[in-house]
Short mmCIF file of C-alpha atoms and ligand atoms in Angstrom, two decimals:
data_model
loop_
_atom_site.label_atom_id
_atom_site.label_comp_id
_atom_site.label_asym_id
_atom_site.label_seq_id
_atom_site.Cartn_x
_atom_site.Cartn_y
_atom_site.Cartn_z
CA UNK A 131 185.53 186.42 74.52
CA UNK A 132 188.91 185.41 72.88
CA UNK A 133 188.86 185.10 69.15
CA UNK A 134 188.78 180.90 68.00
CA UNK A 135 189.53 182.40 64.22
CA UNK A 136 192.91 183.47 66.06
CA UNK A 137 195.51 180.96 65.22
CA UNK A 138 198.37 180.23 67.74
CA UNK A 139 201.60 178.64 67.57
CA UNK A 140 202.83 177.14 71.13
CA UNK A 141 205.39 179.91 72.53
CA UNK A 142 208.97 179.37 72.11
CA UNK A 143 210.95 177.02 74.10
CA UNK A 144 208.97 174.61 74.48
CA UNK A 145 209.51 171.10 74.15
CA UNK A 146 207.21 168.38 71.42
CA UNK A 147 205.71 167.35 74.85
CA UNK A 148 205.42 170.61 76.24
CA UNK A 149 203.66 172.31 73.29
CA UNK A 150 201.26 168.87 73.01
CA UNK A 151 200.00 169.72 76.58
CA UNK A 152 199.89 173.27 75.73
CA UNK A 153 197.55 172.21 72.68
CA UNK A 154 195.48 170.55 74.81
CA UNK A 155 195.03 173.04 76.97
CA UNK A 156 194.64 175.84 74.55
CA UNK A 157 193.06 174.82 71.51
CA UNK A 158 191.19 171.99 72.98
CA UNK A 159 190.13 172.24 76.65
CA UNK A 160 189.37 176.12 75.69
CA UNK A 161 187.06 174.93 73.25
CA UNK A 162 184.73 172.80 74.80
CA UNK A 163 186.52 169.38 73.87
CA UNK A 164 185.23 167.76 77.38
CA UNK A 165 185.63 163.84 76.44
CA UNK A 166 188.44 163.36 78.82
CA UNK A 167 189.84 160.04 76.82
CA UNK A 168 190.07 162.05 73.42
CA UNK A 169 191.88 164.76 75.67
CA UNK A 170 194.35 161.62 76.83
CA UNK A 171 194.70 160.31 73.37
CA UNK A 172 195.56 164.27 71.79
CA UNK A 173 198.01 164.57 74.46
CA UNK A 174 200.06 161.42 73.69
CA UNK A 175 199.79 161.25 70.21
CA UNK A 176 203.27 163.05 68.84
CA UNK A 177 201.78 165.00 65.78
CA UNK A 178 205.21 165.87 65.14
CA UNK A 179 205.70 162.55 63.54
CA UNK A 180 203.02 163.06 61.18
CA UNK A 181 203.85 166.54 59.51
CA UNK A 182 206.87 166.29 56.94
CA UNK A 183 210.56 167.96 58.42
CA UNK A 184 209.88 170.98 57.21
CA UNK A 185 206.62 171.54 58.77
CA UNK A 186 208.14 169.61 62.63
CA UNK A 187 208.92 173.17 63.81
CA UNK A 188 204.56 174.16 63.51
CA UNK A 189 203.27 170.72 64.40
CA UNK A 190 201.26 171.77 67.16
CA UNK A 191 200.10 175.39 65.40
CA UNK A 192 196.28 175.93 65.85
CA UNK A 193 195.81 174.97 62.19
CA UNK A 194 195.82 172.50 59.33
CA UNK A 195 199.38 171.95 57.43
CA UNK A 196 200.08 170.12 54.27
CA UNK A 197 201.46 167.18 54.15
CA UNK A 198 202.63 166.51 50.44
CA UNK A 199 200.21 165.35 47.72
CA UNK A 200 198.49 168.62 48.00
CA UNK A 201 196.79 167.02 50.81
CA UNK A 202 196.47 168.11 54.51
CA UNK A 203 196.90 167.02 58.15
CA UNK A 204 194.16 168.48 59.81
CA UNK A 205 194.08 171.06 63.11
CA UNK A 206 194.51 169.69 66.07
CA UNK A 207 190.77 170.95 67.54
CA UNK A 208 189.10 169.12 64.37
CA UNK A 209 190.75 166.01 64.59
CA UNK A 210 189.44 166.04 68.33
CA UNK A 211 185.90 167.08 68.10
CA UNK A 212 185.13 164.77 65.25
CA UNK A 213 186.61 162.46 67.26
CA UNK A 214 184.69 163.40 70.61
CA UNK A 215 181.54 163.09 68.55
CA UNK A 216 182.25 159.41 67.81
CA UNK A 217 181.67 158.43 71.68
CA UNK A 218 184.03 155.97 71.30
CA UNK A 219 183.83 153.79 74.54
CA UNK A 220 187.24 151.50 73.66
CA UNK A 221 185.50 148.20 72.09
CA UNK A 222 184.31 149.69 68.55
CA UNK A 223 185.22 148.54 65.36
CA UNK A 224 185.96 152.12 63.09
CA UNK A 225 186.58 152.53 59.50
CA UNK A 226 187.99 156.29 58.86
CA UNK A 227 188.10 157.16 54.91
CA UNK A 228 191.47 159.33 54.50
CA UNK A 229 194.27 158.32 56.25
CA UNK A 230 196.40 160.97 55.04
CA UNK A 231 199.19 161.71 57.49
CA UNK A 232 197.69 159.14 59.75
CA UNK A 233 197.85 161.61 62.87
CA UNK A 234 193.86 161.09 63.16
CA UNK A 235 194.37 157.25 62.68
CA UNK A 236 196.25 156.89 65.44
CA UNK A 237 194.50 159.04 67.65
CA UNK A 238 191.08 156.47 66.97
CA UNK A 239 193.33 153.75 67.21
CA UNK A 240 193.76 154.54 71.06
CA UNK A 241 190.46 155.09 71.50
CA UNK A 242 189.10 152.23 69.33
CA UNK A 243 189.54 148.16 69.34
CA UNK A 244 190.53 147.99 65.14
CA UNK A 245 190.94 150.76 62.59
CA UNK A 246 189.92 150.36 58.92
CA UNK A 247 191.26 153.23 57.37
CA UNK A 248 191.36 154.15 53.43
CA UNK A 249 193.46 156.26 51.59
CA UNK A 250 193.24 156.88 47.93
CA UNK A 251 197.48 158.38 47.24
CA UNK A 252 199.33 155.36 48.16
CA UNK A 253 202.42 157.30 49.23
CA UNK A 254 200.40 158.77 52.37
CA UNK A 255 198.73 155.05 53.07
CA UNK A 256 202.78 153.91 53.11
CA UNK A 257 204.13 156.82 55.08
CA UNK A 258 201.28 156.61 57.61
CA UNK A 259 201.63 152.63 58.00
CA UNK A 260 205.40 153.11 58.12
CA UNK A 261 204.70 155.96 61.27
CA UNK A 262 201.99 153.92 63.12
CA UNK A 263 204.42 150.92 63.24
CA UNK A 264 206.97 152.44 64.73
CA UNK A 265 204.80 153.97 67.45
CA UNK A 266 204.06 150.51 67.74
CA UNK A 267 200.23 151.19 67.26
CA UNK A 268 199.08 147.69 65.73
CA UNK A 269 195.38 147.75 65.76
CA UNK A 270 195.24 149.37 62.17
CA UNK A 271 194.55 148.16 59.03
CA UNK A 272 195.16 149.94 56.01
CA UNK A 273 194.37 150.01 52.09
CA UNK A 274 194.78 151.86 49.23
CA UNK A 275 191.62 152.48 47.35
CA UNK A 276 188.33 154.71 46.63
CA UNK A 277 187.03 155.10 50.49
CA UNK A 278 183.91 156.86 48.86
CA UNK A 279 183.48 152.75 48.95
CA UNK A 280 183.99 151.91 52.38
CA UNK A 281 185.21 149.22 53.06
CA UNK A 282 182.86 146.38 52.93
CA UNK A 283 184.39 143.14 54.13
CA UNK A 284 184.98 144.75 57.34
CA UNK A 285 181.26 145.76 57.82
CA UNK A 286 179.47 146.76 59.79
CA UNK A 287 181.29 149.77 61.33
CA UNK A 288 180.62 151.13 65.01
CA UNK A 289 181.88 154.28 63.62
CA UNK A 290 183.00 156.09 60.47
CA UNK A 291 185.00 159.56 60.32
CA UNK A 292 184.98 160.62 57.10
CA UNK A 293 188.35 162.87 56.85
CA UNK A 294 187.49 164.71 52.88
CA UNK A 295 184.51 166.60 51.82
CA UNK A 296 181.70 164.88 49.47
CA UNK A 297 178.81 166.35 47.78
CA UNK A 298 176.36 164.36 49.32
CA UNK A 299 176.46 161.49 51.75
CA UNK A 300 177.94 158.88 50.22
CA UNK A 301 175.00 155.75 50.53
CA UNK A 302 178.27 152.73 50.68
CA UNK A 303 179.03 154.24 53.94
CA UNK A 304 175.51 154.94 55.86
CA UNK A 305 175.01 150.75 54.53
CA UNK A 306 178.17 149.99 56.60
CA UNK A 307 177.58 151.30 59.38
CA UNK A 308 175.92 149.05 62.20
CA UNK A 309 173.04 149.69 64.11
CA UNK A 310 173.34 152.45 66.79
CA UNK A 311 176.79 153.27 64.99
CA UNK A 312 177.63 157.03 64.33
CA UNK A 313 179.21 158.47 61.16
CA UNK A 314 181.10 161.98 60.99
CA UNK A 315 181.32 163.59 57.84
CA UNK A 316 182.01 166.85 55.58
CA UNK A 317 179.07 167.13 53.46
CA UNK A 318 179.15 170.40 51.31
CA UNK A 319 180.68 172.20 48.04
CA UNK A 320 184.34 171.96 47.73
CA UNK A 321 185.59 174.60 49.58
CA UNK A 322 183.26 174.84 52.77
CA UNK A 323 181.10 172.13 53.83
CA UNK A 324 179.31 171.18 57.51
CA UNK A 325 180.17 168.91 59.67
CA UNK A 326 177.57 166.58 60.04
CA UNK A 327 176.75 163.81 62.38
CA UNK A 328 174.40 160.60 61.45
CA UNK A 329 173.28 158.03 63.80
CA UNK A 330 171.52 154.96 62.01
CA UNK A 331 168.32 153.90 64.25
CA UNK A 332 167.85 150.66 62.16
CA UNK A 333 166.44 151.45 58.94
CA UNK A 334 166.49 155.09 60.01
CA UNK A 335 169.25 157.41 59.68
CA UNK A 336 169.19 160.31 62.11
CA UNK A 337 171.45 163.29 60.38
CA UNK A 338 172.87 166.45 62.36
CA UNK A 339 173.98 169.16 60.85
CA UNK A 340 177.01 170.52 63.28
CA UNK A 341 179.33 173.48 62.72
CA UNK A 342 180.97 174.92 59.48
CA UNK A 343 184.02 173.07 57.99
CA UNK A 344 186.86 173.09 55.10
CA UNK A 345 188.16 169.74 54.05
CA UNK A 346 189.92 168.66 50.94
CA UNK A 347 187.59 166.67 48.20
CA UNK A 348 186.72 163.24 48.44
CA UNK A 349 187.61 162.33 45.15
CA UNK A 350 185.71 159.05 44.11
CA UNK A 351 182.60 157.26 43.29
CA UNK A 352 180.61 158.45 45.84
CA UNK A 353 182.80 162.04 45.89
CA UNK A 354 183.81 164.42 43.64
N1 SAM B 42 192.97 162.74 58.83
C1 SAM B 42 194.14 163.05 58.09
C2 SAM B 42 195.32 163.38 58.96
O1 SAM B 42 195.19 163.36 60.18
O2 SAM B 42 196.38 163.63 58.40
C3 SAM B 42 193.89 164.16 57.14
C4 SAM B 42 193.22 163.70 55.93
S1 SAM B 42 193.22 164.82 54.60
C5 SAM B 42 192.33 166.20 55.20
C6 SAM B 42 192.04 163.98 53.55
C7 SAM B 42 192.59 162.74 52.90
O3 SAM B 42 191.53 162.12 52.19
C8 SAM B 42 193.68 163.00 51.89
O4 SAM B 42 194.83 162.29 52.23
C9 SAM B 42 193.08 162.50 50.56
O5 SAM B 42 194.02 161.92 49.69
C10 SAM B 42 192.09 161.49 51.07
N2 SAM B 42 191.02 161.13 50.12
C11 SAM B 42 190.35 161.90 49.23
N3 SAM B 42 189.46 161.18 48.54
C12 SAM B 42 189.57 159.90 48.99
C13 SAM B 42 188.92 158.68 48.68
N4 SAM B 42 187.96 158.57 47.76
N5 SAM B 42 189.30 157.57 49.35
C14 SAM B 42 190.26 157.62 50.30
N6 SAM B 42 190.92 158.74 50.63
C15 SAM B 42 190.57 159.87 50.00
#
């Protein structure tokens, strides 16, 4: 069995569109990511675009990189099995908390009717907007806030991704999202958290506890 904590870059030579399908073959395929329209979406999205010049040359590295801010753009198999575990059929409504680079953003955005997606540094919410329109992605919305929040005139929410660790679920959220909707979350310590999944049944929220994960801090009300 092949090692997942071994982290590969894409071999040399390659071109942005030959190391994206190498990604997807590699770090995603490999890995059990079976939804085949995430698989679409990670191999059209150009992650290049998201990770600052100095970084362009490791964009499709098995890993997270930073991004500035001392913030991160995460690796390429977590932004697609967070995604996968959305079920995203094409006619949901999402709110993701942490836009960050906005490489994830744009992946939901092809997957999704309208993105709500909050970001906390303005700089990243600017540089993201700036990158999604001229990939000409327009079914995005963004602000500049305290996602621990949500965003509540846009509620209710098919789907959250929550892209920065909390303490404990953060109750704004699980009240925004609709019935039947799905919510993906770090919920931990700082420093390692799991990933966990919650579907609300009505009233009732049904919570999953998936695999281990290391995100950043969600820094806010609801947060750290
Ligand atoms: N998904 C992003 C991408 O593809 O680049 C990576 C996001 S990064 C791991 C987490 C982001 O969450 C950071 O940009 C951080 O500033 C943001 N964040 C932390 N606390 C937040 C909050 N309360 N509201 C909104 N964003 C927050």
């Amino acid at each position: 069995m092949p090692d997942r904590f071994f982290r590969a870059s894409p071999p040399k030579g390659m071109t942005f569109e030959e190391q994206r399908a190498w990604m997807v073959r590699t770090q995603l395929e490999r890995w059990a990511v079976r939804d085949s329209r995430v698989l679409q979406a990670m191999g059209a999205v150009p992650r290049e675009r998201f990770v600052p010049a100095s970084e362009r040359s490791s964009a499709y590295y098995d890993g997270a990189l930073p991004i500035g801010e001392e913030q991160t753009i995460s690796q390429p198999y977590v932004v697609a099995h967070m995604t996968e575990l959305l079920a995203l059929q094409g006619d949901e409504t999402v709110l993701e908390i942490g836009t960050g680079s906005g490489y994830q953003t744009a992946v939901l955005a092809m997957l999704a009717s309208q993105v709500f997606t909050v970001e906390r540094i303005a700089s990243l919410s600017q540089r993201a907007a700036t990158i999604l329109a001229e990939l000409k992605i327009d079914n995005v919305h963004f602000l500049v806030g305290d996602g621990s929040l949500g965003w509540p005139e846009h509620a209710p929410y098919d789907a959250i991704l929550v892209t920065c660790a909390a303490p404990k679920m953060p109750a704004p959220l699980l009240k925004q999202l609709s019935d039947g909707g799905r919510m993906v979350t770090p919920i931990g310590p700082r420093g390692y958290q799991d990933l966990v999944r919650v579907v609300r049944k009505g009233d009732a929220f049904e919570e999953e506890r998936l695999s281990p994960v290391a995100f950043v801090p969600l820094i806010g009300e609801h947060g750290w």
